[in-house]
CSV table of C-alpha atoms and ligand atoms in Angstrom, one decimal:
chain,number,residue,atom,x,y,z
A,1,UNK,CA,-40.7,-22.3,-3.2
A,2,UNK,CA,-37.5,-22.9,-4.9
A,3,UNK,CA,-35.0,-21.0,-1.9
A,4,UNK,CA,-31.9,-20.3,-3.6
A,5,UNK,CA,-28.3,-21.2,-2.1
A,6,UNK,CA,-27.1,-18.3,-2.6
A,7,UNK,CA,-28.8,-16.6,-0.7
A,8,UNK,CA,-28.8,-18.9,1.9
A,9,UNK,CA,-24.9,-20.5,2.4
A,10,UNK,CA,-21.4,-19.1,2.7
A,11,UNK,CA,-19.7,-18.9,-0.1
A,12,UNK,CA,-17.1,-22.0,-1.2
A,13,UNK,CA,-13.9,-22.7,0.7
A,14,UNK,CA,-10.9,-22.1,-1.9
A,15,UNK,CA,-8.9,-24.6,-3.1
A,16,UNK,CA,-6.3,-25.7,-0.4
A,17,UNK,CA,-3.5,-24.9,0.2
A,18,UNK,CA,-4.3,-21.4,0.5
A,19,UNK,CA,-1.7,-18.6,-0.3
A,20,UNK,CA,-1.0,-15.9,2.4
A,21,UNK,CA,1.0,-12.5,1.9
A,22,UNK,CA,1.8,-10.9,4.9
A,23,UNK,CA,3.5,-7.5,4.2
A,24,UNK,CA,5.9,-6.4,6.8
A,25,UNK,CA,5.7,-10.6,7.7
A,26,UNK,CA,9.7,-10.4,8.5
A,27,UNK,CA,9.2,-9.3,12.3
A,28,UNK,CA,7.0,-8.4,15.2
A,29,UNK,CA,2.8,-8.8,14.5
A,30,UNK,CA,3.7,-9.6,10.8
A,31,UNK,CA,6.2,-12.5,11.9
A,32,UNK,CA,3.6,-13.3,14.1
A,33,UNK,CA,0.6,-13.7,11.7
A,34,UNK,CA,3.3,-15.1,8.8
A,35,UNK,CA,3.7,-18.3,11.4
A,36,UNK,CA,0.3,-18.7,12.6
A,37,UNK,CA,-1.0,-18.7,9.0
A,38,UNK,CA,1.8,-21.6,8.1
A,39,UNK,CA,0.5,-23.6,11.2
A,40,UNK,CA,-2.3,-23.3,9.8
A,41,UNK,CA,-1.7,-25.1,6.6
A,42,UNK,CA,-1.0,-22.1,4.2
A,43,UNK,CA,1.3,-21.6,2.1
A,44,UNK,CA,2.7,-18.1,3.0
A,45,UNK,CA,4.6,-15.0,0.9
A,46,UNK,CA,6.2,-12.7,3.6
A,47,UNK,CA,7.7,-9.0,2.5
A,48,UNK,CA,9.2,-6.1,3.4
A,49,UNK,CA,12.3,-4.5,2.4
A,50,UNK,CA,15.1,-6.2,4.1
A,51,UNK,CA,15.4,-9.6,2.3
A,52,UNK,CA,17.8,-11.0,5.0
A,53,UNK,CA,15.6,-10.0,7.9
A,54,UNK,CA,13.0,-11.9,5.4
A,55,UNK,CA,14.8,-14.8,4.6
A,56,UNK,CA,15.8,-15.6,7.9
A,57,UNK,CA,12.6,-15.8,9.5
A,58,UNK,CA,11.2,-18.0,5.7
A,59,UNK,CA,13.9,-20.5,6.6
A,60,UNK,CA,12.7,-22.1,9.5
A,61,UNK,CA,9.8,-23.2,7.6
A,62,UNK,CA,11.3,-24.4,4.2
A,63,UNK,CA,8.6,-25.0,1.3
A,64,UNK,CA,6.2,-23.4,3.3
A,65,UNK,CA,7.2,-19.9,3.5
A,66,UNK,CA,8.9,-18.1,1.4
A,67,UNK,CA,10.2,-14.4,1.3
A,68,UNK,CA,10.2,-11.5,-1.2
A,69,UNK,CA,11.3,-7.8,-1.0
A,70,UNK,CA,9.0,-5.2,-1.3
A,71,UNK,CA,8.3,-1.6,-0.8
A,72,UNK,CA,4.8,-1.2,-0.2
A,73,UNK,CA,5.0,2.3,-0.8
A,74,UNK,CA,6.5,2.1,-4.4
A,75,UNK,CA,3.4,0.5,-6.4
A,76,UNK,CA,6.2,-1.1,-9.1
A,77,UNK,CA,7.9,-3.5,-6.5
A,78,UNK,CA,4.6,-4.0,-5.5
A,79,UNK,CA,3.5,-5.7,-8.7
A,80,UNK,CA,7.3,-7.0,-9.3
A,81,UNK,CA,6.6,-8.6,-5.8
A,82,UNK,CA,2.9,-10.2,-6.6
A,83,UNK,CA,4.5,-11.9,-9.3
A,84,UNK,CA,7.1,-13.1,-7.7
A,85,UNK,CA,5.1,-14.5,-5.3
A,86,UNK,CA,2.6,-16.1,-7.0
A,87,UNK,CA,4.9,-17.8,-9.4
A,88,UNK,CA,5.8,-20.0,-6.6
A,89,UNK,CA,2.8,-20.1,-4.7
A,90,UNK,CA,0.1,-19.3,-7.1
A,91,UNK,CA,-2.9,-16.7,-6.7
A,92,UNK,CA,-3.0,-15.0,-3.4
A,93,UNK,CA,-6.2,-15.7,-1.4
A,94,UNK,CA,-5.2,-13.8,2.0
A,95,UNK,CA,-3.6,-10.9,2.1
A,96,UNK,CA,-2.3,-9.3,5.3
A,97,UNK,CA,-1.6,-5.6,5.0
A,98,UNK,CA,0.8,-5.2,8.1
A,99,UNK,CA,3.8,-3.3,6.8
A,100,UNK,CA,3.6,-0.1,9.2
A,101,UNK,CA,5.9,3.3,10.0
A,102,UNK,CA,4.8,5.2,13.2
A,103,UNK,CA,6.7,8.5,13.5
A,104,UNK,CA,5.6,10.5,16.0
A,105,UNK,CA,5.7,15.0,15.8
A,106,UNK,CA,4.5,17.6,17.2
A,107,UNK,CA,1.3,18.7,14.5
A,108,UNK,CA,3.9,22.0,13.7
A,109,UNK,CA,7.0,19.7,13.8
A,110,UNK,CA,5.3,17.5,11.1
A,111,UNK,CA,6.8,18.7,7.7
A,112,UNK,CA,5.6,17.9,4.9
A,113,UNK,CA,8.1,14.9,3.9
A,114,UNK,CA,7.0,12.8,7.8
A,115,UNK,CA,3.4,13.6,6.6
A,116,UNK,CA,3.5,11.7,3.2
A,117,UNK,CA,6.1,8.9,4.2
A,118,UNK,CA,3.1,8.0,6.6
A,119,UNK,CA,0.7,8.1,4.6
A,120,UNK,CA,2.8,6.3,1.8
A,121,UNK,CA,3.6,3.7,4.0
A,122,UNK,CA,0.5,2.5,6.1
A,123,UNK,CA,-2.3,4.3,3.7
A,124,UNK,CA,-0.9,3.9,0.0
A,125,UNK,CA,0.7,0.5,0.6
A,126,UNK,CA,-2.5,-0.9,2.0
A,127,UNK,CA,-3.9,0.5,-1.3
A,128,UNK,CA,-0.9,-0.6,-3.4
A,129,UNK,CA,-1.1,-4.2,-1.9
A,130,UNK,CA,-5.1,-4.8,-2.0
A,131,UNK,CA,-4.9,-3.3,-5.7
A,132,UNK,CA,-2.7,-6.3,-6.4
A,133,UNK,CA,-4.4,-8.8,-4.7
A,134,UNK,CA,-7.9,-8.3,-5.4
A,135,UNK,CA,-8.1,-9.9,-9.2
A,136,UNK,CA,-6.9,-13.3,-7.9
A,137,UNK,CA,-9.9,-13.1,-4.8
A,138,UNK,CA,-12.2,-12.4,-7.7
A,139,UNK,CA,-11.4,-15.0,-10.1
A,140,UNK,CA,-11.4,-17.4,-7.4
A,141,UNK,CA,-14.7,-15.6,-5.7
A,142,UNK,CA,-13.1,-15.8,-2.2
A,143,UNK,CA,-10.5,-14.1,-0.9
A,144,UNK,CA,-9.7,-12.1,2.8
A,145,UNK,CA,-8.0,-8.8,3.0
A,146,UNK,CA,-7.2,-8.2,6.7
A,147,UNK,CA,-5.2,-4.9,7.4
A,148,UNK,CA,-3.4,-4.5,10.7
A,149,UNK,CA,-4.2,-0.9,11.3
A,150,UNK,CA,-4.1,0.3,15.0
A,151,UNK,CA,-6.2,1.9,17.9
A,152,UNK,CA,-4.7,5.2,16.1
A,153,UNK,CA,-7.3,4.4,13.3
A,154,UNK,CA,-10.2,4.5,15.9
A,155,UNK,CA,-9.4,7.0,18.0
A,156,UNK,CA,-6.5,10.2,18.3
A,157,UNK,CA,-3.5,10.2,19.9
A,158,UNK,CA,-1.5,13.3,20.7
A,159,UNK,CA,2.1,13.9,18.5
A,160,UNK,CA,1.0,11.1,16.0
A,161,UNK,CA,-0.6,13.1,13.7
A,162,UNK,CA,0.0,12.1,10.5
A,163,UNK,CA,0.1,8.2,11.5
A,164,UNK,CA,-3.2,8.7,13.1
A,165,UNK,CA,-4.7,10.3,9.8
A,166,UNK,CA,-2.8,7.3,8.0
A,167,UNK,CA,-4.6,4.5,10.0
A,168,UNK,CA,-8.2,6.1,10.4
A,169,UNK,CA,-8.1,6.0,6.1
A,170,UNK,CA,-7.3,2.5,6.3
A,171,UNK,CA,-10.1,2.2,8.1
A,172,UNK,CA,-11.9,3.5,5.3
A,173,UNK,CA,-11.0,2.0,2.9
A,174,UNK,CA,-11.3,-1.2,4.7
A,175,UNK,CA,-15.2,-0.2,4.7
A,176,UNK,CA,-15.7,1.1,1.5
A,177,UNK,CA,-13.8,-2.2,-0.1
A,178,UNK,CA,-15.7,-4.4,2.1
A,179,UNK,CA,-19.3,-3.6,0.6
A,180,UNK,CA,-17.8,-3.1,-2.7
A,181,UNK,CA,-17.4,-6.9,-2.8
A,182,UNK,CA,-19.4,-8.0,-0.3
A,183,UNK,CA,-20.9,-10.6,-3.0
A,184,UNK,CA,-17.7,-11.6,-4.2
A,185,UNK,CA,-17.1,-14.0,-1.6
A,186,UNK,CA,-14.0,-11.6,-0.5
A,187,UNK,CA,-14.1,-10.0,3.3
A,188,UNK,CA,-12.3,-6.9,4.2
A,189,UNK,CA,-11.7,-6.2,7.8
A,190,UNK,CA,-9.3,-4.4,10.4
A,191,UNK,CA,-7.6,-5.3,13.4
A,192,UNK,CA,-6.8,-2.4,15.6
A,193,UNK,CA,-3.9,-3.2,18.1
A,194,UNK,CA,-3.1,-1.5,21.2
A,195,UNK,CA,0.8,-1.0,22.2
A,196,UNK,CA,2.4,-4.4,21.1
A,197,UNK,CA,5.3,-5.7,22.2
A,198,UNK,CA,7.4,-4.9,18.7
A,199,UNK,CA,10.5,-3.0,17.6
A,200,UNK,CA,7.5,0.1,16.8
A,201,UNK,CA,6.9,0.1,20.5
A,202,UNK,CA,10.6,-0.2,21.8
A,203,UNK,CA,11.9,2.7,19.5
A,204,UNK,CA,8.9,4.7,20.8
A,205,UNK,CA,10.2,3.3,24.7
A,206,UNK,CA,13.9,4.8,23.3
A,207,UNK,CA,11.9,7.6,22.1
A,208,UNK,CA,10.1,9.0,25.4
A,209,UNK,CA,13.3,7.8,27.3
A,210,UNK,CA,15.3,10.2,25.5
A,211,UNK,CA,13.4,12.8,25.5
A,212,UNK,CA,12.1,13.1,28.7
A,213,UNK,CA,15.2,11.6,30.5
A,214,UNK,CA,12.5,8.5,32.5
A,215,UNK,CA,13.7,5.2,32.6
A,216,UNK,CA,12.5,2.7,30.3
A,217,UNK,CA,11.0,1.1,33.3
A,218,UNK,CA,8.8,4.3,33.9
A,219,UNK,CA,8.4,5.3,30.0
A,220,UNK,CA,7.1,0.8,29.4
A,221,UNK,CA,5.0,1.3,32.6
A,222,UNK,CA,3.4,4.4,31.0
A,223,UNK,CA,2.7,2.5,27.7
A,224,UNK,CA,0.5,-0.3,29.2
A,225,UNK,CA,-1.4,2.3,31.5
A,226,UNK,CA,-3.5,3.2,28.4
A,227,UNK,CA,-4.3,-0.7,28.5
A,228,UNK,CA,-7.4,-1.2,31.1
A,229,UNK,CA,-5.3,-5.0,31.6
A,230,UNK,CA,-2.3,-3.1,32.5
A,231,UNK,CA,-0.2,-4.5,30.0
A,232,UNK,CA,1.6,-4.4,25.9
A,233,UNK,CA,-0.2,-6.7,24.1
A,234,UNK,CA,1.8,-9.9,22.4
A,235,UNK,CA,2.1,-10.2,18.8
A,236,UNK,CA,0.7,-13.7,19.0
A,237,UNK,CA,-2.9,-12.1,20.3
A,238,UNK,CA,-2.8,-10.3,17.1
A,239,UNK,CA,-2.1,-12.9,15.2
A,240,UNK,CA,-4.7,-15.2,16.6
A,241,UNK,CA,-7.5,-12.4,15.6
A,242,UNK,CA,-6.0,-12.5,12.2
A,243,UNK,CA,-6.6,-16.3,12.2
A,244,UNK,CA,-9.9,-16.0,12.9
A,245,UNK,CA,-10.7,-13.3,10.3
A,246,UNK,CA,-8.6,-15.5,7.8
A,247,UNK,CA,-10.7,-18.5,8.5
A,248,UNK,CA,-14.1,-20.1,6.9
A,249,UNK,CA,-15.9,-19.2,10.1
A,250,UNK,CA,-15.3,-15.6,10.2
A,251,UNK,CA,-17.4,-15.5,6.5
A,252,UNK,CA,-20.0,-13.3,7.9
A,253,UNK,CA,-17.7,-10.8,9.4
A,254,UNK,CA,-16.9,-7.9,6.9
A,255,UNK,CA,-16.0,-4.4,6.8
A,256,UNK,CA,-15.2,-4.6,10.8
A,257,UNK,CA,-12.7,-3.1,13.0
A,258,UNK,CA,-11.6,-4.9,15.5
A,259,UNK,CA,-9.8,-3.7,18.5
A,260,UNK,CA,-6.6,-6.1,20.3
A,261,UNK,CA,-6.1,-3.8,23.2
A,262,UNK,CA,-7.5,-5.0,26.3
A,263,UNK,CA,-10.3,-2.5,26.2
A,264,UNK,CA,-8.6,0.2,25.6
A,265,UNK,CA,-11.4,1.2,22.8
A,266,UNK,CA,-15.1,0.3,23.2
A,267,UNK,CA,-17.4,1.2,20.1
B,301,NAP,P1,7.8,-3.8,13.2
B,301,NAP,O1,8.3,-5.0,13.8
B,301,NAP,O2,8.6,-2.6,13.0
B,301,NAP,O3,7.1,-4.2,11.8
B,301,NAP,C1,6.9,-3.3,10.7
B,301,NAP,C2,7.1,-4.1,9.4
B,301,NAP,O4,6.7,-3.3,8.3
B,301,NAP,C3,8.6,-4.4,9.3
B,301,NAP,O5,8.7,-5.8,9.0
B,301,NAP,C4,9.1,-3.6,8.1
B,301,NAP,O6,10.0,-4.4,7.3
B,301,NAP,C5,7.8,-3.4,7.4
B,301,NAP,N1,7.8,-2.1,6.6
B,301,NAP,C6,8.0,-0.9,7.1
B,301,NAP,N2,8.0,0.0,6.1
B,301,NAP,C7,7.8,-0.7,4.9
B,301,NAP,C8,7.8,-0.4,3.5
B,301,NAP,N3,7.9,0.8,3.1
B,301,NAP,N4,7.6,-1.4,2.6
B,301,NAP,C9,7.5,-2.7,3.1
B,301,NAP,N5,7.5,-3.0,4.3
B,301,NAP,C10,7.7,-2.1,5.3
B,301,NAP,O7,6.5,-3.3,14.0
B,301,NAP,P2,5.1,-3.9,14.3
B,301,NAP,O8,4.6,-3.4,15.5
B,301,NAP,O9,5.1,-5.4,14.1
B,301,NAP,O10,4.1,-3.3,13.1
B,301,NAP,C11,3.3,-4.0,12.3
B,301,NAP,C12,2.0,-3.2,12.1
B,301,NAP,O11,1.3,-3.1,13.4
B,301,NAP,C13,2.2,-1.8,11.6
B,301,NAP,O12,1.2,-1.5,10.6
B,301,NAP,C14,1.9,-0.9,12.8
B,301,NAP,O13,1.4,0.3,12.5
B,301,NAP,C15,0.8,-1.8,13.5
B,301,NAP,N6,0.7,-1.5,14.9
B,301,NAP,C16,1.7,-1.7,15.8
B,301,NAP,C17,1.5,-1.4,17.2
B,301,NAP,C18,2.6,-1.6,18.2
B,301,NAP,O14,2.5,-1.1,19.3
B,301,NAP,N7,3.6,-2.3,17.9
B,301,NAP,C19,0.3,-0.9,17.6
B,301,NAP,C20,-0.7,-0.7,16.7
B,301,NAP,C21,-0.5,-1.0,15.3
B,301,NAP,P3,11.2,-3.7,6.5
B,301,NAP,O15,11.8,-2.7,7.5
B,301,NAP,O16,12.1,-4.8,6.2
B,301,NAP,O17,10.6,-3.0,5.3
């Protein structure tokens, strides 16, 4: 019987050197990801929407990296910002969804204009961004869309409302995409962080500090309690699951979400 190889093999590695876009790849997990990518041999678009943040991080690594500005939550920078991209690099094979906003409310402090920049920023630019991306994974007939969600897309968190809401529909979408082109050779997965040691978590440290008048000792303490390891998670632990997902050996792994938060969630 005549098996067919389809059926039976991974789909093709793309032609190398691959071409990365991190959103949000200026700083914390997105910096993070930007450089482990570039280790890795890719050629890597970082963007957000402070170009000198941006192009200071790019130059360290000249010809390899290279930075664009972009508002994820505006979908005409975001195409202005694909092109631009790819007329250096070429088509984008990985893309990283990472640009992120967590404002935290009370549910009756959360007007209307909190509720839709979260969900503008970490729901429609996720949307924006894999809209873009997704005809260069299909004429190449590989391609990985990994969005950096959170532990707020798997489970709820009290006076994060609306960024809860925002990261449990990437989640979704991250589902429904993944079996959509499951036989695309494209894979579309999540990786959930816990509390990671970033500008998001040390605003939220300023945050509790100022409100409830602890130290930042007690309000960093109280942070990596929720952590069954005690501690924030590094940006370089994300960044290493984001490897994996990115790689050739991670083909069979789609539509997941995957949790960086020493245990924190179990599912
Ligand atoms: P960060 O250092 O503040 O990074 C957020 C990045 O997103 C920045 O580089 C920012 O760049 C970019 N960004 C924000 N709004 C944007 C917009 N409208 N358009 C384009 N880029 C935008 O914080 P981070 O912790 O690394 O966050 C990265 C991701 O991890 C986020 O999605 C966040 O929700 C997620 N996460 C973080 C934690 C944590 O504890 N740190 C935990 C779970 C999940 P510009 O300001 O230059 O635009």
């Amino acid at each position: 019987m005549n098996t067919s190889s389809n059926t039976r093999s991974p789909p093709s590695k793309p032609i190398t050197p691959q071409h990365a876009l991190v959103t949000g790849g200026g700083s914390g997990i997105g910096a993070a990801i930007a450089v482990v990518l570039m280790q890795a041999g890719m050629r890597v678009t970082i963007t957000g929407r402070r170009l000198d943040v941006l192009k200071a991080h790019a130059a360290r690594y000249p010809s390899q990296m290279q930075a664009v500005q972009m508002d994820v939550a505006d979908a005409e920078s975001v195409e202005q910002a694909f092109a631009q991209a790819r007329a250096t690099f070429g088509p984008v094979h990985i893309l990283v969804n990472n640009a992120g906003q967590a404002a935290s409310a009370p549910f009756l402090k959360t007007d209307e204009s909190l509720w839709q920049q979260m969900l503008s920023v970490n729901l429609s630019g996720t949307f924006h961004c894999t809209q873009a991306a997704l005809p260069d994974m299909l004429a190449t007939q590989w391609g990985r869309v990994i969005n950096v969600a959170s532990t707020a897309g798997l489970a709820g968190y009290a006076y994060v409302a609306a960024y809860v809401a925002a990261k449990h529909g990437v989640i979704g979408l991250t589902r429904a995409l993944a079996l959509e082109v499951a036989k695309k050779g494209i894979t579309v997965n999540a990786v959930c962080p816990g509390y990671t040691e970033t500008d998001i978590l040390r605003e939220s440290i300023a945050n509790v500090v100022a409100k409830t008048g602890r130290t930042e000792v007690q309000a960093r303490a109280e942070f990596a309690s929720g952590n069954p390891q005690g501690r924030i998670v590094q940006p370089e632990e994300v960044a290493g699951t984001v490897l994996w997902l990115a790689s050739q050996s991670a083909a069979s792994v789609t539509g997941q979400s995957i949790a960086v938060c020493g245990g924190e969630i179990m599912r």
